[in-house]
Short mmCIF file of C-alpha atoms in Angstrom, two decimals:
data_model
loop_
_atom_site.label_atom_id
_atom_site.label_comp_id
_atom_site.label_asym_id
_atom_site.label_seq_id
_atom_site.Cartn_x
_atom_site.Cartn_y
_atom_site.Cartn_z
CA ARG W 1 107.30 68.44 94.95
CA LEU W 2 104.36 70.50 93.94
CA GLY W 3 103.43 73.83 95.42
CA ARG W 4 100.39 75.91 94.87
CA MET W 5 99.19 79.43 95.37
CA ALA W 6 95.75 79.62 96.90
CA THR W 7 94.18 82.94 96.53
CA ASP W 8 91.05 83.79 98.42
CA ASP W 9 89.48 83.29 101.78
CA GLY W 10 85.81 82.59 101.37
CA VAL W 11 83.29 79.85 100.92
CA GLY W 12 82.32 78.75 97.44
CA ALA W 13 79.98 76.23 95.89
CA ASP W 14 80.16 72.64 94.72
CA LYS W 15 77.55 72.82 91.97
CA ALA W 16 77.76 71.72 88.35
CA VAL W 17 78.69 75.29 87.46
CA ALA W 18 79.56 77.69 90.26
CA VAL W 19 78.71 81.24 89.21
CA VAL W 20 80.02 84.48 90.60
CA GLU W 21 78.09 87.50 89.36
CA GLY W 22 77.91 90.87 91.08
CA GLN W 23 76.99 89.80 94.60
CA ASP W 24 78.27 86.23 94.95
CA VAL W 25 75.43 84.11 96.24
CA THR W 26 76.01 80.37 96.20
CA LYS W 27 74.34 77.37 97.78
CA HIS W 28 76.28 74.83 99.80
CA GLY W 29 74.73 72.30 102.08
CA GLY W 30 71.37 74.05 101.82
CA GLN W 31 72.74 77.30 103.21
CA GLU W 32 73.23 80.49 101.27
CA ASN W 33 76.64 82.19 101.39
CA THR W 34 76.97 85.81 100.35
CA GLY W 35 80.33 87.19 99.28
CA SER W 36 81.98 90.28 97.87
CA THR W 37 80.92 92.18 94.81
CA ALA W 38 82.54 90.80 91.65
CA PRO W 39 83.68 93.68 89.43
CA HIS W 40 84.62 91.35 86.60
CA GLY W 41 81.17 90.27 85.53
CA ARG W 42 80.18 86.64 85.44
CA CYS W 43 82.67 83.89 86.32
CA ARG W 44 81.90 80.20 86.24
CA VAL W 45 83.70 77.02 87.25
CA GLU W 46 83.87 74.47 84.45
CA PRO W 47 85.51 71.07 84.04
CA TYR W 48 88.63 70.72 81.91
CA GLU W 49 87.69 69.74 78.37
CA SER W 50 90.71 69.48 76.10
CA GLU W 51 94.44 69.87 75.49
CA ALA W 52 93.64 73.24 73.89
CA GLN W 53 93.10 74.61 77.44
CA LEU W 54 96.52 73.50 78.68
CA PRO W 55 98.48 76.63 77.61
CA ARG W 56 96.02 78.88 79.49
CA ILE W 57 96.28 76.72 82.61
CA MET W 58 100.08 76.69 82.45
CA GLU W 59 100.31 80.45 81.95
CA LEU W 60 97.99 81.17 84.86
CA ILE W 61 99.67 78.76 87.28
CA ALA W 62 103.23 79.69 86.27
CA LYS W 63 102.62 83.30 87.39
CA ASP W 64 101.94 82.30 90.99
CA LEU W 65 103.56 79.03 91.91
CA SER W 66 106.83 78.98 93.78
CA GLU W 67 108.50 76.43 91.52
CA PRO W 68 108.61 76.02 87.73
CA TYR W 69 106.93 72.99 86.19
CA SER W 70 107.44 71.50 82.76
CA VAL W 71 104.61 70.73 80.39
CA TYR W 72 105.10 67.07 81.35
CA THR W 73 104.15 67.76 84.97
CA TYR W 74 100.90 69.39 83.88
CA ARG W 75 100.20 66.56 81.44
CA TYR W 76 100.88 63.91 84.10
CA PHE W 77 98.05 65.29 86.22
CA ILE W 78 95.64 66.50 83.55
CA HIS W 79 95.89 63.49 81.23
CA ASN W 80 95.62 60.94 84.05
CA TRP W 81 92.91 62.75 86.02
CA PRO W 82 91.15 65.16 83.62
CA GLN W 83 87.96 64.88 85.69
CA LEU W 84 89.86 66.50 88.62
CA CYS W 85 90.89 69.64 86.75
CA PHE W 86 88.56 72.64 86.84
CA LEU W 87 88.79 76.14 85.40
CA ALA W 88 87.30 79.42 86.56
CA MET W 89 86.23 81.25 83.42
CA ASP W 90 85.23 84.86 82.79
CA GLY W 91 83.85 84.66 79.28
CA ASP W 92 86.62 83.00 77.29
CA ALA W 93 89.35 83.99 79.75
CA CYS W 94 90.73 81.41 82.17
CA VAL W 95 91.07 83.31 85.47
CA GLY W 96 91.53 80.36 87.83
CA ALA W 97 92.46 76.69 87.79
CA ILE W 98 92.82 73.70 90.07
CA VAL W 99 94.74 70.53 89.12
CA CYS W 100 94.39 67.37 91.23
CA LYS W 101 94.80 63.63 91.30
CA LEU W 102 93.29 60.66 93.11
CA ALA W 103 95.13 57.42 93.77
CA GLN W 104 95.35 54.61 96.27
CA HIS W 105 97.74 55.48 99.09
CA LYS W 106 100.16 52.92 100.54
CA SER W 107 97.81 52.64 103.54
CA GLY W 108 95.08 51.36 101.21
CA SER W 109 92.96 54.48 101.47
CA TYR W 110 92.09 56.59 98.44
CA ARG W 111 93.90 59.90 98.67
CA GLY W 112 93.08 62.98 96.67
CA TYR W 113 95.88 65.45 96.08
CA ILE W 114 95.58 69.12 95.18
CA ALA W 115 98.68 69.73 93.10
CA MET W 116 98.04 73.28 91.89
CA LEU W 117 95.57 76.09 92.57
CA ALA W 118 95.79 79.60 91.19
CA VAL W 119 93.45 82.53 90.65
CA GLN W 120 94.46 85.55 88.60
CA LYS W 121 95.35 88.46 90.89
CA GLU W 122 92.51 90.72 89.73
CA TYR W 123 89.95 88.00 90.55
CA ARG W 124 91.05 87.19 94.08
CA LYS W 125 88.82 87.72 97.13
CA GLN W 126 85.77 86.71 95.07
CA LYS W 127 85.55 83.12 96.31
CA LEU W 128 86.79 81.58 93.07
CA GLY W 129 89.59 79.70 94.84
CA SER W 130 87.09 78.28 97.32
CA ALA W 131 84.69 77.35 94.51
CA LEU W 132 87.49 75.54 92.66
CA VAL W 133 88.56 73.60 95.78
CA ARG W 134 84.98 72.69 96.70
CA ARG W 135 84.31 71.48 93.16
CA ALA W 136 87.45 69.32 93.10
CA VAL W 137 86.81 67.90 96.58
CA ALA W 138 83.20 67.10 95.66
CA LYS W 139 84.41 65.19 92.60
CA MET W 140 87.01 63.33 94.69
CA ARG W 141 84.32 62.42 97.22
CA GLU W 142 82.13 61.19 94.34
CA GLU W 143 85.04 58.96 93.28
CA ASN W 144 85.33 57.53 96.83
CA ALA W 145 88.31 59.47 98.15
CA ASP W 146 88.92 58.98 101.87
CA GLU W 147 91.05 62.10 102.29
CA VAL W 148 92.56 65.02 100.39
CA VAL W 149 96.06 66.39 100.98
CA LEU W 150 98.19 69.24 99.68
CA GLU W 151 101.31 71.20 100.52
CA THR W 152 101.65 74.95 100.77
CA GLU W 153 104.48 77.26 101.81
CA VAL W 154 104.48 78.11 105.51
CA THR W 155 104.67 81.77 104.47
CA ASN W 156 101.50 81.56 102.38
CA THR W 157 98.97 82.64 104.99
CA SER W 158 96.26 83.26 102.37
CA ALA W 159 96.45 79.64 101.24
CA MET W 160 96.41 78.30 104.78
CA GLY W 161 93.41 80.49 105.62
CA LEU W 162 91.49 79.34 102.55
CA TYR W 163 92.10 75.65 103.17
CA GLU W 164 91.47 75.82 106.91
CA LYS W 165 88.11 77.53 106.31
CA LEU W 166 87.24 74.60 104.06
CA GLY W 167 88.03 72.08 106.82
CA PHE W 168 91.67 71.17 106.10
CA VAL W 169 93.94 70.74 109.12
CA ARG W 170 97.71 71.05 109.44
CA ASP W 171 99.17 67.56 109.27
CA LYS W 172 102.93 68.10 109.33
CA ARG W 173 105.73 70.52 108.52
CA LEU W 174 108.08 69.59 105.68
CA TYR W 175 111.41 71.30 106.21
CA ARG W 176 113.15 72.96 103.23
CA TYR W 177 110.54 71.36 100.96
CA TYR W 178 110.70 73.89 98.13
CA LEU W 179 113.69 74.63 95.88
CA SER W 180 113.87 78.08 97.49
CA GLY W 181 114.50 76.43 100.87
CA VAL W 182 111.13 77.45 102.28
CA ASP W 183 109.31 74.95 104.49
CA ALA W 184 105.91 73.55 103.54
CA LEU W 185 102.91 72.54 105.58
CA ARG W 186 100.99 69.44 104.57
CA LEU W 187 97.28 70.03 105.02
CA LYS W 188 94.72 67.23 105.14
CA LEU W 189 90.95 66.97 104.82
CA TRP W 190 89.32 63.72 105.97
CA LEU W 191 86.26 62.81 103.93
CA ASN W 192 85.20 59.60 105.71
#
């Protein structure tokens, strides 16, 4: 069972490198989206490159997720689907990360899965979470995914708001899903 902490409620970009600088202005679908002022300078979304980045990803995600994960959980996702892991960087600092997978579902469709999403607290509300999700979903679409799913705690209204603004819908409630006993909602985005 994997949980995630989603952290902002805006619209991002699915470009090769999404940039947030001062006034966040990004292009998506030919339309310009303007966001909040970014006090932390210039942030960019980059693909995962090497095992050397793993400790930064683990540290960032461990601060916010509801359940602890071993290094093996991270490696399962990142080593099998490195192309579906993206980092939000401010200079050399990793301030956000998304970790995903893509596999054939028992129904025969190709299902993307967002396992983990986190943005450092000081960088929230700057559309980095949206940019990370859009980038991962764009890559999954490029790799012929039919849908993308994830779970989030029913109490995590920020996460639900972020995903719903990006087109995800509530699929089902998973009772006592997390170790803490909290229920989860499965959210789904249909791509085809």
